CSV table of C-alpha atoms and ligand atoms in Angstrom, one decimal:
chain,number,residue,atom,x,y,z
A,1,UNK,CA,-31.4,35.4,-34.3
A,2,UNK,CA,-27.7,35.6,-34.2
A,3,UNK,CA,-25.8,32.8,-32.4
A,4,UNK,CA,-23.3,33.6,-29.7
A,5,UNK,CA,-20.3,32.9,-32.0
A,6,UNK,CA,-21.5,35.2,-34.8
A,7,UNK,CA,-19.6,38.4,-35.0
A,8,UNK,CA,-21.9,41.3,-35.7
A,9,UNK,CA,-20.6,44.1,-37.9
A,10,UNK,CA,-21.2,47.7,-37.3
A,11,UNK,CA,-22.9,47.7,-40.7
A,12,UNK,CA,-26.6,47.1,-41.2
A,13,UNK,CA,-28.4,46.3,-44.5
A,14,UNK,CA,-31.7,47.8,-45.2
A,15,UNK,CA,-34.3,46.3,-47.5
A,16,UNK,CA,-37.2,48.4,-48.6
A,17,UNK,CA,-40.3,46.4,-49.7
A,18,UNK,CA,-43.6,47.9,-50.5
A,19,UNK,CA,-42.6,51.0,-48.4
A,20,UNK,CA,-41.6,49.0,-45.3
A,21,UNK,CA,-37.9,49.1,-44.3
A,22,UNK,CA,-36.4,45.9,-42.9
A,23,UNK,CA,-33.2,46.0,-41.0
A,24,UNK,CA,-30.9,43.1,-41.7
A,25,UNK,CA,-27.9,42.5,-39.5
A,26,UNK,CA,-24.5,42.0,-41.2
A,27,UNK,CA,-22.3,39.3,-39.7
A,28,UNK,CA,-18.6,39.1,-40.3
A,29,UNK,CA,-16.2,36.1,-40.4
A,30,UNK,CA,-12.7,35.9,-39.0
A,31,UNK,CA,-11.2,36.7,-42.5
A,32,UNK,CA,-13.5,39.7,-42.7
A,33,UNK,CA,-16.1,38.1,-45.0
A,34,UNK,CA,-19.4,39.8,-44.7
A,35,UNK,CA,-22.9,38.3,-44.9
A,36,UNK,CA,-26.4,39.8,-44.7
A,37,UNK,CA,-28.3,37.7,-42.2
A,38,UNK,CA,-31.8,37.0,-43.7
A,39,UNK,CA,-32.8,34.4,-41.1
A,40,UNK,CA,-35.9,36.3,-40.1
A,41,UNK,CA,-36.8,37.8,-43.5
A,42,UNK,CA,-39.7,35.6,-44.4
A,43,UNK,CA,-41.2,35.7,-41.0
A,44,UNK,CA,-41.0,39.5,-41.0
A,45,UNK,CA,-41.7,40.3,-44.7
A,46,UNK,CA,-43.3,37.2,-46.2
A,47,UNK,CA,-40.5,37.1,-48.8
A,48,UNK,CA,-37.8,34.6,-49.3
A,49,UNK,CA,-34.5,35.1,-51.2
A,50,UNK,CA,-34.0,33.5,-54.6
A,51,UNK,CA,-30.5,32.0,-55.3
A,52,UNK,CA,-30.5,29.0,-57.6
A,53,UNK,CA,-27.2,27.1,-57.2
A,54,UNK,CA,-26.7,28.9,-53.8
A,55,UNK,CA,-23.9,31.1,-55.3
A,56,UNK,CA,-24.7,33.8,-52.8
A,57,UNK,CA,-26.0,31.8,-49.9
A,58,UNK,CA,-24.1,31.1,-46.7
A,59,UNK,CA,-25.6,27.9,-45.4
A,60,UNK,CA,-23.6,27.7,-42.1
A,61,UNK,CA,-20.7,29.1,-40.3
A,62,UNK,CA,-17.6,26.9,-40.2
A,63,UNK,CA,-14.1,27.1,-38.7
A,64,UNK,CA,-12.6,24.4,-40.9
A,65,UNK,CA,-11.5,25.8,-44.3
A,66,UNK,CA,-11.1,29.2,-45.7
A,67,UNK,CA,-11.1,29.9,-49.4
A,68,UNK,CA,-10.6,33.3,-51.0
A,69,UNK,CA,-11.4,32.8,-54.7
A,70,UNK,CA,-10.4,36.2,-55.8
A,71,UNK,CA,-6.9,35.9,-54.3
A,72,UNK,CA,-6.5,32.1,-54.9
A,73,UNK,CA,-6.0,31.4,-51.2
A,74,UNK,CA,-6.9,28.1,-49.5
A,75,UNK,CA,-6.3,27.6,-45.7
A,76,UNK,CA,-7.1,24.5,-43.7
A,77,UNK,CA,-7.7,25.6,-40.1
A,78,UNK,CA,-5.7,28.8,-40.8
A,79,UNK,CA,-2.7,27.1,-42.4
A,80,UNK,CA,-2.1,27.9,-46.1
A,81,UNK,CA,-2.3,24.9,-48.4
A,82,UNK,CA,1.1,25.6,-49.8
A,83,UNK,CA,2.7,25.1,-46.4
A,84,UNK,CA,0.6,22.0,-45.6
A,85,UNK,CA,1.6,20.6,-49.0
A,86,UNK,CA,5.2,21.2,-48.4
A,87,UNK,CA,5.5,20.1,-44.8
A,88,UNK,CA,2.5,17.9,-43.9
A,89,UNK,CA,1.1,14.5,-44.7
A,90,UNK,CA,-2.4,13.2,-45.4
A,91,UNK,CA,-2.8,11.8,-42.0
A,92,UNK,CA,-1.7,15.0,-40.2
A,93,UNK,CA,-4.0,16.9,-42.5
A,94,UNK,CA,-6.9,14.6,-41.6
A,95,UNK,CA,-6.3,15.2,-37.9
A,96,UNK,CA,-5.9,18.9,-38.4
A,97,UNK,CA,-9.2,19.2,-40.3
A,98,UNK,CA,-11.2,17.1,-38.0
A,99,UNK,CA,-9.8,18.2,-34.6
A,100,UNK,CA,-8.7,21.8,-35.4
A,101,UNK,CA,-5.0,21.6,-34.5
A,102,UNK,CA,-1.9,19.9,-36.0
A,103,UNK,CA,-1.4,16.7,-34.1
A,104,UNK,CA,1.3,16.4,-31.5
A,105,UNK,CA,3.7,13.5,-31.9
A,106,UNK,CA,1.7,11.4,-29.5
A,107,UNK,CA,-1.6,12.2,-31.2
A,108,UNK,CA,-0.2,11.4,-34.6
A,109,UNK,CA,1.1,8.1,-33.4
A,110,UNK,CA,-2.1,7.1,-31.7
A,111,UNK,CA,-4.2,8.1,-34.7
A,112,UNK,CA,-2.0,6.1,-37.0
A,113,UNK,CA,-2.3,3.1,-34.6
A,114,UNK,CA,-6.1,3.5,-34.6
A,115,UNK,CA,-6.2,3.6,-38.4
A,116,UNK,CA,-4.1,0.5,-38.6
A,117,UNK,CA,-6.3,-1.3,-36.1
A,118,UNK,CA,-9.3,-0.5,-38.2
A,119,UNK,CA,-8.0,-1.2,-41.7
A,120,UNK,CA,-9.7,-4.6,-42.1
A,121,UNK,CA,-13.2,-5.0,-43.3
A,122,UNK,CA,-15.6,-7.3,-41.5
A,123,UNK,CA,-15.3,-10.6,-43.4
A,124,UNK,CA,-19.1,-10.5,-44.1
A,125,UNK,CA,-18.7,-7.1,-45.7
A,126,UNK,CA,-16.1,-8.7,-48.0
A,127,UNK,CA,-18.8,-10.9,-49.5
A,128,UNK,CA,-20.8,-7.7,-50.5
A,129,UNK,CA,-18.2,-7.3,-53.3
A,130,UNK,CA,-19.2,-10.6,-54.9
A,131,UNK,CA,-22.7,-9.3,-55.5
A,132,UNK,CA,-21.5,-6.4,-57.8
A,133,UNK,CA,-21.1,-7.0,-61.5
A,134,UNK,CA,-17.4,-6.9,-62.5
A,135,UNK,CA,-18.1,-3.8,-64.6
A,136,UNK,CA,-19.9,-2.0,-61.8
A,137,UNK,CA,-18.5,1.5,-61.4
A,138,UNK,CA,-16.2,1.7,-58.3
A,139,UNK,CA,-18.0,4.9,-57.1
A,140,UNK,CA,-21.3,3.0,-56.8
A,141,UNK,CA,-19.5,0.2,-54.9
A,142,UNK,CA,-17.7,2.7,-52.7
A,143,UNK,CA,-20.9,4.6,-51.7
A,144,UNK,CA,-22.8,1.4,-51.1
A,145,UNK,CA,-20.2,-0.3,-49.0
A,146,UNK,CA,-19.4,2.8,-47.0
A,147,UNK,CA,-23.0,3.1,-46.1
A,148,UNK,CA,-23.2,-0.6,-45.2
A,149,UNK,CA,-20.4,-0.1,-42.7
A,150,UNK,CA,-23.0,1.2,-40.3
A,151,UNK,CA,-24.6,-2.3,-40.2
A,152,UNK,CA,-21.4,-3.7,-38.7
A,153,UNK,CA,-21.1,-0.9,-36.1
A,154,UNK,CA,-24.6,-0.3,-34.9
A,155,UNK,CA,-23.2,1.3,-31.7
A,156,UNK,CA,-21.7,4.1,-33.8
A,157,UNK,CA,-24.9,5.0,-35.6
A,158,UNK,CA,-25.7,7.3,-32.7
A,159,UNK,CA,-22.5,9.1,-31.7
A,160,UNK,CA,-22.7,10.6,-28.3
A,161,UNK,CA,-19.1,10.9,-27.1
A,162,UNK,CA,-15.9,12.2,-28.6
A,163,UNK,CA,-14.4,8.8,-28.1
A,164,UNK,CA,-17.1,7.2,-30.3
A,165,UNK,CA,-16.6,9.9,-32.9
A,166,UNK,CA,-12.8,9.4,-33.0
A,167,UNK,CA,-13.4,5.6,-33.5
A,168,UNK,CA,-16.0,6.1,-36.2
A,169,UNK,CA,-13.9,8.6,-38.1
A,170,UNK,CA,-10.8,6.3,-37.9
A,171,UNK,CA,-12.9,3.4,-39.2
A,172,UNK,CA,-14.2,5.4,-42.2
A,173,UNK,CA,-10.8,7.0,-43.1
A,174,UNK,CA,-9.0,3.6,-42.8
A,175,UNK,CA,-11.5,1.3,-44.4
A,176,UNK,CA,-12.4,3.6,-47.3
A,177,UNK,CA,-9.1,2.8,-48.8
A,178,UNK,CA,-9.6,-0.9,-48.4
A,179,UNK,CA,-13.0,-0.7,-49.9
A,180,UNK,CA,-11.7,1.4,-52.8
A,181,UNK,CA,-8.8,-1.0,-53.5
A,182,UNK,CA,-11.2,-4.0,-53.4
A,183,UNK,CA,-13.7,-2.3,-55.7
A,184,UNK,CA,-10.8,-2.1,-58.2
A,185,UNK,CA,-9.7,-5.7,-57.6
A,186,UNK,CA,-13.2,-6.9,-58.1
A,187,UNK,CA,-13.5,-5.1,-61.4
A,188,UNK,CA,-10.3,-6.8,-62.6
A,189,UNK,CA,-11.2,-10.2,-61.3
A,190,UNK,CA,-8.2,-10.1,-59.0
A,191,UNK,CA,-7.9,-11.7,-55.5
A,192,UNK,CA,-8.4,-9.2,-52.7
A,193,UNK,CA,-5.2,-8.2,-51.0
A,194,UNK,CA,-5.5,-7.7,-47.2
A,195,UNK,CA,-4.0,-4.5,-45.7
A,196,UNK,CA,-0.6,-4.8,-44.2
A,197,UNK,CA,-0.3,-3.2,-40.8
A,198,UNK,CA,3.4,-2.5,-41.3
A,199,UNK,CA,2.7,-0.1,-44.1
A,200,UNK,CA,1.9,3.6,-44.1
A,201,UNK,CA,-1.6,4.8,-45.2
A,202,UNK,CA,-0.7,5.6,-48.8
A,203,UNK,CA,1.7,2.7,-49.2
A,204,UNK,CA,-0.9,0.3,-47.8
A,205,UNK,CA,-3.4,1.5,-50.3
A,206,UNK,CA,-1.1,1.0,-53.2
A,207,UNK,CA,-0.3,-2.5,-51.8
A,208,UNK,CA,-4.0,-3.4,-51.8
A,209,UNK,CA,-4.4,-2.1,-55.3
A,210,UNK,CA,-1.3,-3.6,-57.0
A,211,UNK,CA,0.3,-6.4,-54.9
A,212,UNK,CA,-0.3,-10.0,-55.9
A,213,UNK,CA,-0.4,-12.9,-53.5
A,214,UNK,CA,2.9,-14.1,-55.0
A,215,UNK,CA,4.5,-10.6,-55.5
A,216,UNK,CA,4.5,-7.5,-53.3
A,217,UNK,CA,4.2,-4.1,-55.0
A,218,UNK,CA,6.9,-1.8,-54.0
A,219,UNK,CA,6.1,1.9,-54.9
A,220,UNK,CA,9.0,4.4,-54.9
A,221,UNK,CA,9.1,7.0,-52.1
A,222,UNK,CA,8.3,9.7,-54.7
A,223,UNK,CA,5.1,7.8,-55.7
A,224,UNK,CA,4.0,7.5,-52.1
A,225,UNK,CA,4.7,11.2,-51.5
A,226,UNK,CA,2.7,12.1,-54.6
A,227,UNK,CA,-0.3,10.1,-53.5
A,228,UNK,CA,-0.1,11.7,-50.0
A,229,UNK,CA,0.0,15.1,-51.6
A,230,UNK,CA,-2.9,14.2,-53.9
A,231,UNK,CA,-5.1,13.2,-50.9
A,232,UNK,CA,-3.9,16.2,-48.9
A,233,UNK,CA,-4.9,18.7,-51.6
A,234,UNK,CA,-8.3,17.1,-51.9
A,235,UNK,CA,-9.0,16.9,-48.2
A,236,UNK,CA,-11.4,19.7,-47.9
A,237,UNK,CA,-12.8,22.7,-49.8
A,238,UNK,CA,-15.6,24.1,-47.6
A,239,UNK,CA,-19.2,24.2,-48.8
A,240,UNK,CA,-18.8,22.5,-52.2
A,241,UNK,CA,-21.6,20.3,-53.5
A,242,UNK,CA,-20.5,17.1,-51.8
A,243,UNK,CA,-19.6,18.8,-48.5
A,244,UNK,CA,-23.0,20.6,-48.5
A,245,UNK,CA,-24.6,17.2,-49.2
A,246,UNK,CA,-22.9,15.7,-46.2
A,247,UNK,CA,-24.1,18.6,-44.0
A,248,UNK,CA,-27.5,18.5,-45.4
A,249,UNK,CA,-27.9,14.8,-44.7
A,250,UNK,CA,-26.4,15.3,-41.2
A,251,UNK,CA,-28.9,18.0,-40.5
A,252,UNK,CA,-31.5,15.2,-40.3
A,253,UNK,CA,-29.3,13.7,-37.6
A,254,UNK,CA,-28.4,10.9,-40.0
A,255,UNK,CA,-25.4,8.8,-39.0
A,256,UNK,CA,-21.8,9.5,-40.1
A,257,UNK,CA,-21.6,6.5,-42.5
A,258,UNK,CA,-24.9,7.4,-44.3
A,259,UNK,CA,-23.9,11.1,-44.5
A,260,UNK,CA,-20.4,10.5,-46.1
A,261,UNK,CA,-21.9,7.9,-48.4
A,262,UNK,CA,-24.2,10.6,-49.7
A,263,UNK,CA,-21.2,12.8,-50.1
A,264,UNK,CA,-19.6,10.2,-52.4
A,265,UNK,CA,-22.7,10.1,-54.6
A,266,UNK,CA,-22.7,13.9,-54.9
A,267,UNK,CA,-19.0,13.8,-55.8
A,268,UNK,CA,-19.5,11.4,-58.6
A,269,UNK,CA,-20.9,13.9,-61.2
A,270,UNK,CA,-18.6,15.1,-64.0
A,271,UNK,CA,-19.0,18.7,-62.9
A,272,UNK,CA,-17.5,17.8,-59.4
A,273,UNK,CA,-15.3,14.8,-58.6
A,274,UNK,CA,-15.9,13.2,-62.0
A,275,UNK,CA,-14.1,16.1,-63.7
A,276,UNK,CA,-10.7,14.5,-63.2
A,277,UNK,CA,-11.5,11.5,-65.4
A,278,UNK,CA,-13.3,13.8,-67.9
A,279,UNK,CA,-10.1,15.8,-68.2
A,280,UNK,CA,-8.1,12.7,-69.2
A,281,UNK,CA,-10.8,11.6,-71.7
A,282,UNK,CA,-10.6,15.1,-73.2
A,283,UNK,CA,-6.7,15.0,-73.4
A,284,UNK,CA,-6.8,11.5,-74.9
A,285,UNK,CA,-9.2,12.6,-77.6
A,286,UNK,CA,-6.8,15.4,-78.5
A,287,UNK,CA,-3.8,13.0,-78.4
A,288,UNK,CA,-5.7,10.4,-80.6
A,289,UNK,CA,-6.5,13.1,-83.2
A,290,UNK,CA,-10.3,13.0,-82.5
A,291,UNK,CA,-9.9,16.7,-81.5
A,292,UNK,CA,-7.3,19.3,-82.0
A,293,UNK,CA,-6.6,22.0,-79.4
A,294,UNK,CA,-7.9,25.0,-81.3
A,295,UNK,CA,-10.9,23.1,-82.7
A,296,UNK,CA,-11.7,21.9,-79.2
A,297,UNK,CA,-11.6,25.4,-77.7
A,298,UNK,CA,-13.8,26.6,-80.5
A,299,UNK,CA,-16.4,23.9,-79.6
A,300,UNK,CA,-16.1,25.0,-76.0
A,301,UNK,CA,-16.7,28.6,-77.0
A,302,UNK,CA,-19.8,27.6,-79.1
A,303,UNK,CA,-20.9,26.0,-75.8
A,304,UNK,CA,-21.1,22.5,-77.3
A,305,UNK,CA,-18.9,21.2,-74.5
A,306,UNK,CA,-16.9,22.5,-71.5
A,307,UNK,CA,-13.2,22.7,-71.0
A,308,UNK,CA,-12.9,20.1,-68.3
A,309,UNK,CA,-10.7,20.9,-65.4
A,310,UNK,CA,-11.2,24.6,-66.0
A,311,UNK,CA,-13.4,27.1,-64.1
A,312,UNK,CA,-14.6,27.1,-60.5
A,313,UNK,CA,-17.5,28.5,-58.6
A,314,UNK,CA,-15.3,30.1,-56.1
A,315,UNK,CA,-11.8,30.6,-57.7
A,316,UNK,CA,-11.9,33.6,-60.0
A,317,UNK,CA,-8.1,33.8,-60.3
A,318,UNK,CA,-6.1,30.6,-60.0
A,319,UNK,CA,-6.8,27.5,-58.0
A,320,UNK,CA,-3.7,27.1,-55.7
A,321,UNK,CA,-4.1,23.3,-55.8
A,322,UNK,CA,-3.7,23.3,-59.6
A,323,UNK,CA,-0.4,25.1,-59.3
A,324,UNK,CA,0.9,22.6,-56.7
A,325,UNK,CA,-0.3,19.6,-58.7
A,326,UNK,CA,1.2,20.9,-61.9
A,327,UNK,CA,4.6,21.0,-60.3
A,328,UNK,CA,4.1,17.7,-58.5
A,329,UNK,CA,3.2,16.0,-61.9
A,330,UNK,CA,6.4,17.3,-63.4
A,331,UNK,CA,8.4,16.2,-60.3
A,332,UNK,CA,6.9,12.7,-60.3
A,333,UNK,CA,7.5,12.1,-64.0
A,334,UNK,CA,11.1,13.4,-63.6
A,335,UNK,CA,11.7,11.1,-60.6
A,336,UNK,CA,10.4,8.2,-62.6
A,337,UNK,CA,12.5,9.2,-65.6
A,338,UNK,CA,9.4,9.1,-67.8
A,339,UNK,CA,7.1,11.6,-69.5
A,340,UNK,CA,3.5,11.8,-70.3
A,341,UNK,CA,2.2,13.1,-73.6
A,342,UNK,CA,-1.0,14.1,-71.9
A,343,UNK,CA,0.9,16.5,-69.6
A,344,UNK,CA,2.4,18.2,-72.6
A,345,UNK,CA,-1.1,18.5,-74.2
A,346,UNK,CA,-2.6,19.8,-70.9
A,347,UNK,CA,0.1,22.5,-70.7
A,348,UNK,CA,-0.5,23.6,-74.3
A,349,UNK,CA,-4.3,23.6,-73.9
A,350,UNK,CA,-4.1,25.6,-70.7
A,351,UNK,CA,-1.8,28.2,-72.3
A,352,UNK,CA,-4.0,28.5,-75.3
A,353,UNK,CA,-7.1,28.9,-73.1
A,354,UNK,CA,-5.4,31.4,-70.8
A,355,UNK,CA,-4.6,33.7,-73.8
A,356,UNK,CA,-8.1,33.6,-75.1
A,357,UNK,CA,-10.6,36.3,-74.3
A,358,UNK,CA,-13.5,33.8,-73.8
A,359,UNK,CA,-11.7,32.2,-70.9
A,360,UNK,CA,-10.0,35.3,-69.4
A,361,UNK,CA,-13.2,37.4,-69.4
A,362,UNK,CA,-15.0,34.6,-67.5
A,363,UNK,CA,-12.1,34.1,-65.1
A,364,UNK,CA,-11.7,30.5,-66.1
A,365,UNK,CA,-8.4,29.0,-65.0
A,366,UNK,CA,-7.2,25.4,-64.3
A,367,UNK,CA,-8.8,23.8,-61.3
A,368,UNK,CA,-7.6,21.0,-59.0
A,369,UNK,CA,-8.8,18.4,-61.6
A,370,UNK,CA,-6.8,19.7,-64.5
A,371,UNK,CA,-3.4,18.1,-63.5
A,372,UNK,CA,-4.4,15.6,-60.9
A,373,UNK,CA,-5.2,12.9,-63.4
A,374,UNK,CA,-1.6,13.1,-64.7
A,375,UNK,CA,-0.4,12.1,-61.3
A,376,UNK,CA,-2.9,9.3,-60.9
A,377,UNK,CA,-2.0,7.9,-64.3
A,378,UNK,CA,1.6,7.9,-63.3
A,379,UNK,CA,0.6,5.9,-60.3
A,380,UNK,CA,-1.1,3.4,-62.6
A,381,UNK,CA,-4.5,4.3,-61.2
A,382,UNK,CA,-7.2,3.5,-63.9
A,383,UNK,CA,-9.4,6.4,-65.0
A,384,UNK,CA,-12.6,4.9,-63.6
A,385,UNK,CA,-11.0,5.1,-60.1
A,386,UNK,CA,-10.1,8.8,-60.3
A,387,UNK,CA,-13.3,10.0,-58.5
A,388,UNK,CA,-12.8,7.2,-56.0
A,389,UNK,CA,-9.3,8.7,-55.3
A,390,UNK,CA,-10.9,12.1,-54.8
A,391,UNK,CA,-13.4,10.5,-52.4
A,392,UNK,CA,-10.6,8.9,-50.3
A,393,UNK,CA,-8.9,12.3,-50.1
A,394,UNK,CA,-12.1,14.2,-49.3
A,395,UNK,CA,-13.1,11.9,-46.5
A,396,UNK,CA,-11.5,13.9,-43.6
A,397,UNK,CA,-13.1,17.0,-44.8
A,398,UNK,CA,-16.6,15.5,-44.9
A,399,UNK,CA,-16.0,14.0,-41.5
A,400,UNK,CA,-14.8,17.3,-40.1
A,401,UNK,CA,-17.9,19.1,-41.4
A,402,UNK,CA,-20.2,16.3,-40.2
A,403,UNK,CA,-18.7,16.6,-36.7
A,404,UNK,CA,-18.8,20.4,-36.7
A,405,UNK,CA,-22.5,20.4,-37.5
A,406,UNK,CA,-23.2,17.5,-35.1
A,407,UNK,CA,-21.4,19.2,-32.2
A,408,UNK,CA,-22.9,22.6,-32.8
A,409,UNK,CA,-26.4,21.2,-32.1
A,410,UNK,CA,-28.0,24.4,-33.2
A,411,UNK,CA,-28.1,23.9,-37.0
A,412,UNK,CA,-31.7,23.4,-38.2
A,413,UNK,CA,-32.6,20.7,-40.6
A,414,UNK,CA,-31.6,22.0,-44.0
A,415,UNK,CA,-34.7,22.8,-46.0
A,416,UNK,CA,-34.4,25.4,-48.7
A,417,UNK,CA,-37.6,27.0,-50.1
A,418,UNK,CA,-38.6,27.4,-53.8
A,419,UNK,CA,-40.5,29.7,-56.1
A,420,UNK,CA,-43.4,27.5,-57.3
A,421,UNK,CA,-44.0,28.0,-61.1
A,422,UNK,CA,-46.3,25.1,-61.8
A,423,UNK,CA,-50.1,24.8,-62.4
A,424,UNK,CA,-52.4,26.8,-60.1
A,425,UNK,CA,-54.9,25.0,-58.0
A,426,UNK,CA,-57.3,23.0,-60.2
A,427,UNK,CA,-60.0,20.3,-59.7
A,428,UNK,CA,-59.0,16.7,-59.9
A,429,UNK,CA,-60.0,15.0,-63.2
A,430,UNK,CA,-61.7,11.6,-62.7
A,431,UNK,CA,-60.1,8.7,-64.6
A,432,UNK,CA,-63.1,8.2,-66.9
A,433,UNK,CA,-63.3,11.8,-67.8
A,434,UNK,CA,-59.7,12.2,-69.1
A,435,UNK,CA,-59.2,12.7,-72.8
A,436,UNK,CA,-56.4,11.1,-74.9
A,437,UNK,CA,-55.0,7.6,-75.3
B,1,ACO,N1,-15.5,25.6,-70.0
B,1,ACO,C1,-16.2,26.6,-70.8
B,1,ACO,N2,-17.0,27.5,-70.3
B,1,ACO,C2,-17.1,27.5,-68.9
B,1,ACO,C3,-16.5,26.6,-68.1
B,1,ACO,C4,-15.7,25.6,-68.7
B,1,ACO,N3,-15.1,24.7,-67.9
B,1,ACO,N4,-16.9,26.8,-66.8
B,1,ACO,C5,-17.7,27.9,-66.9
B,1,ACO,N5,-17.8,28.3,-68.2
B,1,ACO,C6,-18.6,29.5,-68.6
B,1,ACO,C7,-20.1,29.2,-68.7
B,1,ACO,O1,-20.5,28.7,-69.9
B,1,ACO,C8,-20.6,30.6,-68.4
B,1,ACO,O2,-20.5,31.3,-69.6
B,1,ACO,P1,-21.7,32.4,-70.0
B,1,ACO,O3,-21.5,33.5,-68.9
B,1,ACO,O4,-21.4,32.9,-71.3
B,1,ACO,O5,-23.0,31.7,-69.9
B,1,ACO,C9,-19.6,31.2,-67.4
B,1,ACO,O6,-18.4,30.5,-67.7
B,1,ACO,C10,-20.0,31.0,-66.0
B,1,ACO,O7,-20.2,29.6,-65.8
B,1,ACO,P2,-21.1,29.0,-64.7
B,1,ACO,O8,-21.6,27.7,-65.1
B,1,ACO,O9,-22.1,30.0,-64.2
B,1,ACO,O10,-20.1,28.8,-63.5
B,1,ACO,P3,-20.3,27.9,-62.2
B,1,ACO,O11,-19.6,28.6,-61.1
B,1,ACO,O12,-21.7,27.6,-62.0
B,1,ACO,O13,-19.5,26.6,-62.6
B,1,ACO,C11,-18.1,24.7,-62.7
B,1,ACO,C12,-18.5,26.1,-62.0
B,1,ACO,C13,-19.3,23.8,-62.6
B,1,ACO,C14,-16.9,24.1,-62.0
B,1,ACO,C15,-17.8,25.0,-64.2
B,1,ACO,O14,-16.7,25.9,-64.3
B,1,ACO,C16,-17.5,23.8,-65.0
B,1,ACO,O15,-18.4,23.2,-65.5
B,1,ACO,N6,-16.2,23.4,-65.1
B,1,ACO,C17,-15.8,22.2,-65.8
B,1,ACO,C18,-16.0,21.0,-64.9
B,1,ACO,C19,-15.0,20.9,-63.8
B,1,ACO,O16,-13.8,21.1,-64.1
B,1,ACO,N7,-15.4,20.7,-62.6
B,1,ACO,C20,-14.5,20.6,-61.4
B,1,ACO,C21,-14.7,21.7,-60.6
B,1,ACO,S1,-13.6,21.7,-59.2
B,1,ACO,C22,-14.2,20.5,-58.2
B,1,ACO,O17,-15.3,20.1,-58.2
B,1,ACO,C23,-13.2,19.8,-57.4
């Protein structure tokens, strides 16, 4: 059954199975993407579709982000990422993604105020950090504490009004940076720095990370801008693994805190949000002589390892975020009057790979993670915190998707099917009759 907002194309797909022809409607998105609607296929034909990894499966319709992997285009709510990166800020981007339009001056001011009012953690929540070992990974701490936030706001576990949603999303976006900074402080045995309501979102985060009770940390405007850009470029990327996780958890009508906490867990893996730290480890190995560029690429081609920060499920030309971040890394280093050997190695590695048939024939190009770590290193963010930084940036996207699914009220619980390839039905073997030790 098509929903009211689905556009039906004039095309129809036909599937012939055992002599029976099934008509499958074709739906079309606003950027002219076409999809064969198989919603009724199993009911009508007894067959399901098989698509491990969901590379050809549209799991929902969404009006938030558009990606054209062939052309290297990324739009948030219709605005090209290049224009957002040039003119916007992370907070504006968060509003745009969640509510669909660029904020007016009044909306931006009120949203900033709401974020400031909600930047503190409940003092009891602060004590959670004491229970974690000092070498606990900050992603584990982040997902656990974000999920725990729901315990301190039970009224927001069941969101019914837009006002409740705005408050819940402001709490998550604001507090996630406090939680992230405190996870770092805990790992270093440093005192927690409370947020400063006078500071902007990014400056406040850097303050909680690096100020001391006796010395305030003063980042340069270029550093603050680079951080805002980093968060902005990570803010959403449609149905990637962590976003789909958030939507899947939401489909059970789970609350916002639990759903985005699940997104953090999904992001942690080295093929997703963990790739930015894997890139730095790879570049360090090359710098330290454990690998050389040609030898490393040969290992990749023998499939002993992957070229981290390269390749993307959707982008088959370039990832526009990688281009922007590459330039931003150079700009930041220039502004600081410093250089980073790892950026030189990254450039050389990228050039070498892009002139190698193995990579070009598979359309493997740098992705968002290839250069982002250079910026984070330059901001003194430790490598363990890289996926956490990604999670802070991605929070508005997860929230926007959670809300879109929540509001639509028509999405079914997500429940893929499978092709069972295990044992056929067999009688139960009683304990005394089993052979072997
Ligand atoms: N290095 C070397 N070979 C690669 C790479 C890579 N980074 N990525 C894909 N390939 C090869 C595969 O080995 C495969 O080769 P084959 O056809 O000879 O078997 C072919 O390219 C297709 O690869 P798939 O795994 O089918 O591509 P998929 O779309 O599933 O993977 C992924 C996408 C996971 C991002 C992959 O490119 C990868 O592992 N990249 C490295 C990790 C990374 O940078 N992740 C961050 C992604 S962006 C993000 O999450 C923000």
